[in-house]
PDB file of C-alpha atoms in Angstrom:
ATOM      1  CA  MET C1277       0.000   0.000   0.000  1.00  0.00           C
ATOM      2  CA  ASP C1278       1.213   3.534  -0.800  1.00  0.00           C
ATOM      3  CA  TYR C1279       0.992   6.621   1.380  1.00  0.00           C
ATOM      4  CA  GLY C1280       1.181  10.374   0.976  1.00  0.00           C
ATOM      5  CA  ILE C1281       0.970  13.690   2.755  1.00  0.00           C
ATOM      6  CA  CYS C1282      -0.601  16.960   1.677  1.00  0.00           C
ATOM      7  CA  ALA C1283       2.405  19.139   0.832  1.00  0.00           C
ATOM      8  CA  LEU C1284       0.368  22.092  -0.503  1.00  0.00           C
ATOM      9  CA  SER C1285      -1.768  24.570   1.418  1.00  0.00           C
ATOM     10  CA  HIS C1286      -4.821  22.489   0.488  1.00  0.00           C
ATOM     11  CA  VAL C1287      -5.722  19.889  -2.122  1.00  0.00           C
ATOM     12  CA  PRO C1288      -9.231  19.356  -3.550  1.00  0.00           C
ATOM     13  CA  VAL C1289     -10.750  15.916  -3.009  1.00  0.00           C
ATOM     14  CA  ARG C1290     -13.436  15.025  -5.539  1.00  0.00           C
ATOM     15  CA  LYS C1291     -16.309  12.554  -5.645  1.00  0.00           C
ATOM     16  CA  GLU C1292     -15.209  11.075  -8.970  1.00  0.00           C
ATOM     17  CA  PRO C1293     -11.816  10.970 -10.777  1.00  0.00           C
ATOM     18  CA  SER C1294     -12.411  14.124 -12.823  1.00  0.00           C
ATOM     19  CA  ASP C1295     -11.719  17.841 -12.546  1.00  0.00           C
ATOM     20  CA  LYS C1296     -15.411  18.350 -13.326  1.00  0.00           C
ATOM     21  CA  SER C1297     -16.557  16.262 -10.371  1.00  0.00           C
ATOM     22  CA  GLU C1298     -17.904  17.953  -7.249  1.00  0.00           C
ATOM     23  CA  LEU C1299     -15.634  18.899  -4.367  1.00  0.00           C
ATOM     24  CA  ILE C1300     -16.485  16.700  -1.372  1.00  0.00           C
ATOM     25  CA  THR C1301     -13.663  17.672   0.982  1.00  0.00           C
ATOM     26  CA  GLU C1302     -10.098  18.950   1.039  1.00  0.00           C
ATOM     27  CA  LEU C1303      -6.774  17.747   2.349  1.00  0.00           C
ATOM     28  CA  LEU C1304      -4.979  20.417   4.343  1.00  0.00           C
ATOM     29  CA  PHE C1305      -1.233  20.769   4.618  1.00  0.00           C
ATOM     30  CA  GLY C1306       0.338  18.142   6.836  1.00  0.00           C
ATOM     31  CA  GLU C1307      -2.485  15.580   6.643  1.00  0.00           C
ATOM     32  CA  CYS C1308      -1.432  12.049   5.685  1.00  0.00           C
ATOM     33  CA  TYR C1309      -3.473   9.695   3.542  1.00  0.00           C
ATOM     34  CA  THR C1310      -3.534   6.179   2.148  1.00  0.00           C
ATOM     35  CA  ILE C1311      -3.852   5.478  -1.589  1.00  0.00           C
ATOM     36  CA  LEU C1312      -6.665   2.980  -2.103  1.00  0.00           C
ATOM     37  CA  ASN C1313      -6.880   2.878  -5.902  1.00  0.00           C
ATOM     38  CA  GLN C1314      -5.745   4.569  -9.109  1.00  0.00           C
ATOM     39  CA  GLU C1315      -7.744   5.446 -12.195  1.00  0.00           C
ATOM     40  CA  GLY C1316      -5.827   7.232 -14.933  1.00  0.00           C
ATOM     41  CA  ASN C1317      -4.255  10.351 -13.450  1.00  0.00           C
ATOM     42  CA  TRP C1318      -6.303  10.136 -10.258  1.00  0.00           C
ATOM     43  CA  PHE C1319      -5.692   8.526  -6.871  1.00  0.00           C
ATOM     44  CA  LEU C1320      -8.489   7.388  -4.582  1.00  0.00           C
ATOM     45  CA  VAL C1321      -7.258   8.378  -1.118  1.00  0.00           C
ATOM     46  CA  GLN C1322      -8.398   8.049   2.470  1.00  0.00           C
ATOM     47  CA  ASN C1323      -7.569  10.863   4.876  1.00  0.00           C
ATOM     48  CA  ALA C1324      -5.805   9.317   7.861  1.00  0.00           C
ATOM     49  CA  ALA C1325      -7.235  11.963  10.218  1.00  0.00           C
ATOM     50  CA  ASP C1326     -10.973  11.552   9.576  1.00  0.00           C
ATOM     51  CA  GLY C1327     -11.248   8.495   7.315  1.00  0.00           C
ATOM     52  CA  TYR C1328     -12.875  10.417   4.462  1.00  0.00           C
ATOM     53  CA  GLU C1329     -12.338   9.073   0.940  1.00  0.00           C
ATOM     54  CA  GLY C1330     -12.182  10.774  -2.442  1.00  0.00           C
ATOM     55  CA  TRP C1331     -10.095  11.386  -5.542  1.00  0.00           C
ATOM     56  CA  ILE C1332      -7.065  13.659  -5.886  1.00  0.00           C
ATOM     57  CA  ASP C1333      -5.023  14.611  -8.942  1.00  0.00           C
ATOM     58  CA  PHE C1334      -1.823  12.535  -9.063  1.00  0.00           C
ATOM     59  CA  LYS C1335       0.187  15.749  -9.631  1.00  0.00           C
ATOM     60  CA  GLN C1336      -0.752  16.860  -6.109  1.00  0.00           C
ATOM     61  CA  HIS C1337       0.403  13.612  -4.493  1.00  0.00           C
ATOM     62  CA  PHE C1338       3.487  13.806  -2.250  1.00  0.00           C
ATOM     63  CA  PRO C1339       4.683  10.294  -1.307  1.00  0.00           C
ATOM     64  CA  VAL C1340       5.864   9.277   2.158  1.00  0.00           C
ATOM     65  CA  SER C1341       7.178   5.965   3.460  1.00  0.00           C
ATOM     66  CA  GLU C1342       5.111   3.479   5.426  1.00  0.00           C
ATOM     67  CA  ALA C1343       7.342   4.161   8.444  1.00  0.00           C
ATOM     68  CA  TYR C1344       6.681   7.913   8.239  1.00  0.00           C
ATOM     69  CA  PHE C1345       2.930   7.324   7.841  1.00  0.00           C
ATOM     70  CA  SER C1346       2.805   4.954  10.829  1.00  0.00           C
ATOM     71  CA  GLU C1347       4.759   7.376  13.010  1.00  0.00           C
ATOM     72  CA  TRP C1348       2.513  10.262  11.903  1.00  0.00           C
ATOM     73  CA  GLN C1349      -0.601   8.298  12.914  1.00  0.00           C
ATOM     74  CA  VAL C1350       0.478   7.634  16.500  1.00  0.00           C
ATOM     75  CA  GLN C1351       1.786  11.111  17.275  1.00  0.00           C
ATOM     76  CA  GLN C1352      -0.097  14.340  17.910  1.00  0.00           C
ATOM     77  CA  HIS C1353       0.932  17.321  15.819  1.00  0.00           C
ATOM     78  CA  PRO C1354       0.287  21.002  16.568  1.00  0.00           C
ATOM     79  CA  ARG C1355      -1.752  23.236  14.245  1.00  0.00           C
ATOM     80  CA  THR C1356      -1.056  26.669  12.849  1.00  0.00           C
ATOM     81  CA  LEU C1357      -2.975  29.518  14.512  1.00  0.00           C
ATOM     82  CA  ASN C1358      -2.330  32.315  12.010  1.00  0.00           C
ATOM     83  CA  LEU C1359      -4.805  32.894   9.184  1.00  0.00           C
ATOM     84  CA  VAL C1360      -1.998  32.634   6.616  1.00  0.00           C
ATOM     85  CA  ASP C1361       1.622  31.650   7.166  1.00  0.00           C
ATOM     86  CA  PHE C1362       4.349  29.586   5.495  1.00  0.00           C
ATOM     87  CA  ILE C1363       7.117  27.063   6.048  1.00  0.00           C
ATOM     88  CA  TYR C1364      10.418  27.354   4.236  1.00  0.00           C
ATOM     89  CA  ASN C1365      13.813  25.829   3.539  1.00  0.00           C
ATOM     90  CA  ASN C1366      16.578  26.666   1.082  1.00  0.00           C
ATOM     91  CA  GLN C1367      14.596  25.335  -1.879  1.00  0.00           C
ATOM     92  CA  ASN C1368      10.904  25.998  -1.169  1.00  0.00           C
ATOM     93  CA  ARG C1369       8.400  28.238   0.542  1.00  0.00           C
ATOM     94  CA  ILE C1370       4.983  26.640   1.137  1.00  0.00           C
ATOM     95  CA  PRO C1371       1.949  28.739   2.147  1.00  0.00           C
ATOM     96  CA  LEU C1372      -0.117  27.453   5.081  1.00  0.00           C
ATOM     97  CA  LEU C1373      -3.656  28.271   6.152  1.00  0.00           C
ATOM     98  CA  LEU C1374      -5.248  28.403   9.604  1.00  0.00           C
ATOM     99  CA  GLY C1375      -5.489  24.908  11.095  1.00  0.00           C
ATOM    100  CA  SER C1376      -2.728  23.302   9.021  1.00  0.00           C
ATOM    101  CA  THR C1377      -0.936  20.372  10.639  1.00  0.00           C
ATOM    102  CA  LEU C1378       2.765  20.723  11.418  1.00  0.00           C
ATOM    103  CA  PRO C1379       4.185  17.186  11.202  1.00  0.00           C
ATOM    104  CA  PHE C1380       6.764  16.311  13.872  1.00  0.00           C
ATOM    105  CA  PHE C1381       7.137  19.953  14.921  1.00  0.00           C
ATOM    106  CA  VAL C1382      10.094  20.474  17.266  1.00  0.00           C
ATOM    107  CA  GLY C1383      11.562  23.895  18.029  1.00  0.00           C
ATOM    108  CA  ASN C1384      10.825  25.588  14.717  1.00  0.00           C
ATOM    109  CA  SER C1385      11.404  22.506  12.551  1.00  0.00           C
ATOM    110  CA  VAL C1386       8.785  20.595  10.506  1.00  0.00           C
ATOM    111  CA  ARG C1387       9.526  17.205   8.938  1.00  0.00           C
ATOM    112  CA  LEU C1388       7.704  16.747   5.625  1.00  0.00           C
ATOM    113  CA  GLY C1389       8.627  13.288   4.413  1.00  0.00           C
ATOM    114  CA  GLU C1390      12.407  13.313   4.135  1.00  0.00           C
ATOM    115  CA  GLU C1391      12.570  17.111   3.939  1.00  0.00           C
ATOM    116  CA  GLU C1392      13.098  19.572   6.789  1.00  0.00           C
ATOM    117  CA  TYR C1393      11.354  22.960   6.873  1.00  0.00           C
ATOM    118  CA  SER C1394      11.322  25.868   9.284  1.00  0.00           C
ATOM    119  CA  PHE C1395       8.216  27.506  10.742  1.00  0.00           C
ATOM    120  CA  ALA C1396       8.178  30.705  12.795  1.00  0.00           C
ATOM    121  CA  GLY C1397       4.428  31.333  13.244  1.00  0.00           C
ATOM    122  CA  GLN C1398       2.013  30.662  16.105  1.00  0.00           C
ATOM    123  CA  VAL C1399       1.145  27.054  16.908  1.00  0.00           C
ATOM    124  CA  SER C1400      -1.444  25.366  19.102  1.00  0.00           C
ATOM    125  CA  ASP C1401      -0.223  23.974  22.424  1.00  0.00           C
ATOM    126  CA  LEU C1402      -0.699  20.207  22.700  1.00  0.00           C
ATOM    127  CA  ASN C1403      -0.318  20.365  26.487  1.00  0.00           C
ATOM    128  CA  ILE C1404      -3.218  22.726  27.209  1.00  0.00           C
ATOM    129  CA  ALA C1405      -6.707  21.272  27.758  1.00  0.00           C
ATOM    130  CA  PRO C1406      -9.564  22.763  25.683  1.00  0.00           C
ATOM    131  CA  GLU C1407     -10.953  25.946  27.201  1.00  0.00           C
ATOM    132  CA  ALA C1408     -14.215  27.713  26.285  1.00  0.00           C
ATOM    133  CA  HIS C1409     -12.678  31.147  25.737  1.00  0.00           C
ATOM    134  CA  PHE C1410     -10.005  29.760  23.407  1.00  0.00           C
ATOM    135  CA  LEU C1411     -12.536  27.689  21.450  1.00  0.00           C
ATOM    136  CA  GLN C1412     -14.806  30.710  20.912  1.00  0.00           C
ATOM    137  CA  ASN C1413     -11.883  32.869  19.815  1.00  0.00           C
ATOM    138  CA  ILE C1414     -10.802  30.216  17.307  1.00  0.00           C
ATOM    139  CA  ALA C1415     -14.328  29.955  15.907  1.00  0.00           C
ATOM    140  CA  ARG C1416     -14.524  33.732  15.464  1.00  0.00           C
ATOM    141  CA  LEU C1417     -11.354  33.696  13.350  1.00  0.00           C
ATOM    142  CA  PHE C1418     -13.487  32.122  10.610  1.00  0.00           C
ATOM    143  CA  LEU C1419     -16.158  34.870  10.608  1.00  0.00           C
ATOM    144  CA  LYS C1420     -17.095  36.007   7.081  1.00  0.00           C
ATOM    145  CA  ALA C1421     -15.361  32.992   5.510  1.00  0.00           C
ATOM    146  CA  PRO C1422     -17.495  32.116   2.454  1.00  0.00           C
ATOM    147  CA  TYR C1423     -19.545  28.937   2.330  1.00  0.00           C
ATOM    148  CA  VAL C1424     -18.068  26.417  -0.111  1.00  0.00           C
ATOM    149  CA  TRP C1425     -19.468  22.888  -0.353  1.00  0.00           C
ATOM    150  CA  GLY C1426     -16.638  20.507   0.578  1.00  0.00           C
ATOM    151  CA  GLY C1427     -14.320  23.293   1.740  1.00  0.00           C
ATOM    152  CA  ARG C1428     -12.257  23.191   4.926  1.00  0.00           C
ATOM    153  CA  THR C1429     -10.248  26.440   4.855  1.00  0.00           C
ATOM    154  CA  VAL C1430     -10.782  30.010   5.987  1.00  0.00           C
ATOM    155  CA  PHE C1431     -11.123  30.948   2.294  1.00  0.00           C
ATOM    156  CA  GLY C1432     -14.102  28.635   1.799  1.00  0.00           C
ATOM    157  CA  LEU C1433     -15.717  25.908   3.875  1.00  0.00           C
ATOM    158  CA  ASP C1434     -19.005  24.174   4.640  1.00  0.00           C
ATOM    159  CA  CYS C1435     -20.795  23.832   7.982  1.00  0.00           C
ATOM    160  CA  SER C1436     -19.228  20.552   9.075  1.00  0.00           C
ATOM    161  CA  GLY C1437     -15.817  21.534   7.705  1.00  0.00           C
ATOM    162  CA  PHE C1438     -15.955  24.662   9.862  1.00  0.00           C
ATOM    163  CA  VAL C1439     -16.856  22.750  13.027  1.00  0.00           C
ATOM    164  CA  GLN C1440     -14.269  20.073  12.291  1.00  0.00           C
ATOM    165  CA  GLN C1441     -11.549  22.700  11.889  1.00  0.00           C
ATOM    166  CA  VAL C1442     -12.416  24.532  15.109  1.00  0.00           C
ATOM    167  CA  TYR C1443     -12.306  21.320  17.108  1.00  0.00           C
ATOM    168  CA  SER C1444      -9.108  20.142  15.442  1.00  0.00           C
ATOM    169  CA  LEU C1445      -7.448  23.326  16.677  1.00  0.00           C
ATOM    170  CA  CYS C1446      -8.471  22.139  20.151  1.00  0.00           C
ATOM    171  CA  HIS C1447      -6.879  18.760  19.297  1.00  0.00           C
ATOM    172  CA  TYR C1448     -10.150  16.849  19.053  1.00  0.00           C
ATOM    173  CA  GLN C1449     -10.751  14.989  15.809  1.00  0.00           C
ATOM    174  CA  LEU C1450     -14.364  15.046  14.646  1.00  0.00           C
ATOM    175  CA  PRO C1451     -15.577  13.160  11.561  1.00  0.00           C
ATOM    176  CA  ARG C1452     -16.091  15.088   8.328  1.00  0.00           C
ATOM    177  CA  ASP C1453     -19.885  15.223   7.895  1.00  0.00           C
ATOM    178  CA  ALA C1454     -22.526  16.682  10.218  1.00  0.00           C
ATOM    179  CA  TRP C1455     -24.491  13.431  10.571  1.00  0.00           C
ATOM    180  CA  GLN C1456     -21.284  11.674  11.632  1.00  0.00           C
ATOM    181  CA  GLN C1457     -20.375  14.425  14.085  1.00  0.00           C
ATOM    182  CA  ALA C1458     -23.798  14.086  15.728  1.00  0.00           C
ATOM    183  CA  ALA C1459     -22.765  10.657  17.046  1.00  0.00           C
ATOM    184  CA  HIS C1460     -20.146  12.284  19.310  1.00  0.00           C
ATOM    185  CA  GLY C1461     -20.593  13.795  22.747  1.00  0.00           C
ATOM    186  CA  GLN C1462     -23.353  13.844  25.353  1.00  0.00           C
ATOM    187  CA  GLU C1463     -26.851  15.116  24.595  1.00  0.00           C
ATOM    188  CA  VAL C1464     -27.963  18.485  25.956  1.00  0.00           C
ATOM    189  CA  HIS C1465     -31.736  18.295  26.352  1.00  0.00           C
ATOM    190  CA  PHE C1466     -32.677  21.979  26.220  1.00  0.00           C
ATOM    191  CA  ALA C1467     -31.418  24.879  24.119  1.00  0.00           C
ATOM    192  CA  SER C1468     -31.461  27.048  27.241  1.00  0.00           C
ATOM    193  CA  GLN C1469     -28.855  24.752  28.834  1.00  0.00           C
ATOM    194  CA  THR C1470     -26.180  25.073  26.141  1.00  0.00           C
ATOM    195  CA  LYS C1471     -22.608  26.059  26.921  1.00  0.00           C
ATOM    196  CA  PRO C1472     -20.009  27.595  24.598  1.00  0.00           C
ATOM    197  CA  GLY C1473     -18.530  24.829  22.473  1.00  0.00           C
ATOM    198  CA  ASP C1474     -21.648  22.667  22.329  1.00  0.00           C
ATOM    199  CA  LEU C1475     -22.651  21.535  18.849  1.00  0.00           C
ATOM    200  CA  ALA C1476     -26.203  22.014  17.574  1.00  0.00           C
ATOM    201  CA  PHE C1477     -27.449  19.815  14.732  1.00  0.00           C
ATOM    202  CA  PHE C1478     -30.330  20.490  12.366  1.00  0.00           C
ATOM    203  CA  ASP C1479     -32.386  18.267  10.092  1.00  0.00           C
ATOM    204  CA  ASN C1480     -34.410  18.607   6.901  1.00  0.00           C
ATOM    205  CA  ALA C1481     -38.007  17.635   6.163  1.00  0.00           C
ATOM    206  CA  GLU C1482     -36.982  13.978   5.818  1.00  0.00           C
ATOM    207  CA  GLY C1483     -35.353  13.977   9.267  1.00  0.00           C
ATOM    208  CA  ARG C1484     -31.801  13.795   7.925  1.00  0.00           C
ATOM    209  CA  ILE C1485     -29.141  15.864   9.721  1.00  0.00           C
ATOM    210  CA  VAL C1486     -27.891  18.408   7.201  1.00  0.00           C
ATOM    211  CA  HIS C1487     -26.403  21.262   9.235  1.00  0.00           C
ATOM    212  CA  VAL C1488     -24.271  21.910  12.314  1.00  0.00           C
ATOM    213  CA  GLY C1489     -23.169  24.960  14.248  1.00  0.00           C
ATOM    214  CA  LEU C1490     -21.147  25.763  17.353  1.00  0.00           C
ATOM    215  CA  MET C1491     -22.638  27.458  20.392  1.00  0.00           C
ATOM    216  CA  LEU C1492     -21.259  30.692  21.821  1.00  0.00           C
ATOM    217  CA  ASP C1493     -22.285  32.651  24.910  1.00  0.00           C
ATOM    218  CA  GLY C1494     -25.820  33.999  25.228  1.00  0.00           C
ATOM    219  CA  ASN C1495     -27.610  31.429  23.043  1.00  0.00           C
ATOM    220  CA  GLN C1496     -25.667  32.594  20.029  1.00  0.00           C
ATOM    221  CA  ILE C1497     -24.533  30.130  17.401  1.00  0.00           C
ATOM    222  CA  ILE C1498     -21.719  30.473  14.880  1.00  0.00           C
ATOM    223  CA  HIS C1499     -22.144  28.462  11.699  1.00  0.00           C
ATOM    224  CA  ALA C1500     -21.426  28.412   7.959  1.00  0.00           C
ATOM    225  CA  HIS C1501     -24.547  29.488   6.092  1.00  0.00           C
ATOM    226  CA  GLY C1502     -23.660  31.576   3.040  1.00  0.00           C
ATOM    227  CA  GLU C1503     -20.756  32.705   5.171  1.00  0.00           C
ATOM    228  CA  VAL C1504     -19.552  31.969   8.677  1.00  0.00           C
ATOM    229  CA  ARG C1505     -21.938  34.107  10.718  1.00  0.00           C
ATOM    230  CA  ILE C1506     -23.449  34.438  14.197  1.00  0.00           C
ATOM    231  CA  ASP C1507     -27.183  33.966  14.745  1.00  0.00           C
ATOM    232  CA  THR C1508     -29.481  33.100  17.669  1.00  0.00           C
ATOM    233  CA  LEU C1509     -30.597  29.604  18.699  1.00  0.00           C
ATOM    234  CA  ASP C1510     -33.753  28.624  20.599  1.00  0.00           C
ATOM    235  CA  HIS C1511     -35.761  25.401  20.990  1.00  0.00           C
ATOM    236  CA  GLN C1512     -37.125  25.795  17.460  1.00  0.00           C
ATOM    237  CA  GLY C1513     -33.869  26.396  15.621  1.00  0.00           C
ATOM    238  CA  ILE C1514     -31.657  29.140  14.200  1.00  0.00           C
ATOM    239  CA  PHE C1515     -33.237  32.587  13.892  1.00  0.00           C
ATOM    240  CA  ASN C1516     -31.620  34.837  11.291  1.00  0.00           C
ATOM    241  CA  ALA C1517     -32.264  38.449  12.354  1.00  0.00           C
ATOM    242  CA  ASP C1518     -31.248  39.791   8.918  1.00  0.00           C
ATOM    243  CA  ARG C1519     -33.906  37.698   7.180  1.00  0.00           C
ATOM    244  CA  LYS C1520     -36.295  37.831  10.152  1.00  0.00           C
ATOM    245  CA  ARG C1521     -37.044  34.116   9.970  1.00  0.00           C
ATOM    246  CA  TYR C1522     -35.903  30.703  11.106  1.00  0.00           C
ATOM    247  CA  THR C1523     -33.430  29.105   8.705  1.00  0.00           C
ATOM    248  CA  HIS C1524     -32.769  25.723  10.342  1.00  0.00           C
ATOM    249  CA  GLN C1525     -34.843  23.305  12.435  1.00  0.00           C
ATOM    250  CA  LEU C1526     -33.149  22.080  15.610  1.00  0.00           C
ATOM    251  CA  ARG C1527     -32.686  18.307  15.926  1.00  0.00           C
ATOM    252  CA  ILE C1528     -30.204  17.689  18.741  1.00  0.00           C
ATOM    253  CA  ILE C1529     -27.482  19.383  20.799  1.00  0.00           C
ATOM    254  CA  LYS C1530     -24.291  17.589  21.816  1.00  0.00           C
ATOM    255  CA  ARG C1531     -21.591  18.484  24.383  1.00  0.00           C
ATOM    256  CA  ILE C1532     -18.208  17.290  23.165  1.00  0.00           C
ATOM    257  CA  PHE C1533     -16.142  18.504  26.129  1.00  0.00           C
ATOM    258  CA  PRO C1534     -18.128  17.803  29.363  1.00  0.00           C
ATOM    259  CA  ASN C1535     -15.740  19.890  31.464  1.00  0.00           C
ATOM    260  CA  LEU C1536     -15.594  22.884  29.145  1.00  0.00           C
TER     261      LEU C1536
END
C-alpha cells in the first residue's frame, strides 16, 4: 500500500476521478493519507485523520514511506494559529492556512517526508486542555469565511468543515460530515442549557441531519450558512435576524467537552 501527505496549502478531493466532479472535501497541509486505488491520473485516497475518501489529482500527491505514515498516525501534531503563514527551507516556501498540521514539529522545525522545513508562526499547544474562551476565539477567526461545499479552509468551507476545523485546533478529531459528528458527545436536552462549544445539529423535512453549528455565549450560534456568521438559537432552531425568519430546524445538541 502507498501513502502520501498533503504538501500544498490544500488539495481538492473530488467525488469522482475528474476535474469536473464535485468537491467533497479537502486535504490540508500536513495531513497524511492512504492510496486505495488509481484510475488514470487520479488517486483514490483516504484521509488518515478523519477516514474520508475521495479522488485527488496525481500531480498533487506527495509520497511518504510506510514508516513515516505509521509514526505520523500515532503522534499528535500542533496546528497553525495564524490565518496565513508559510514554512520554508533553502529550496521551497509553502503557504499554510489556519489549522494546518505541522508534522513532527520540534523547536521551529517541521519534517515533511524526508525534507526539513522551518516555521516561525504561532502554533497550538498540545499540552493545554480545551478551554471555552479559546474555542470561541478560534471559531470567530473564521467569521465572514465564504460557504463552499466541501471546503475546509478560511477561504471557503461548509458547515461541518468549519466545526471540524475549530475542534481540530483544540486537538479533538471530529468526523467530516454533520451526521457523523452528531454521534459524538453527550446530549444536551434543552437549548437554554447550552454552553459555549456545544454543537447544535439540524435536520431537513426527511429527518436527515444536514447542518451543524457551534454554540457561543448567550444562546448565540456560529455556523457556515452563506458565510460563517453568528445567529441566535432557541428550541425551534436558528433565527436569522437579517432575514427575520428561522433558517434551520433544531434536531439535537451535543456536548463534546463535558468539562468545558
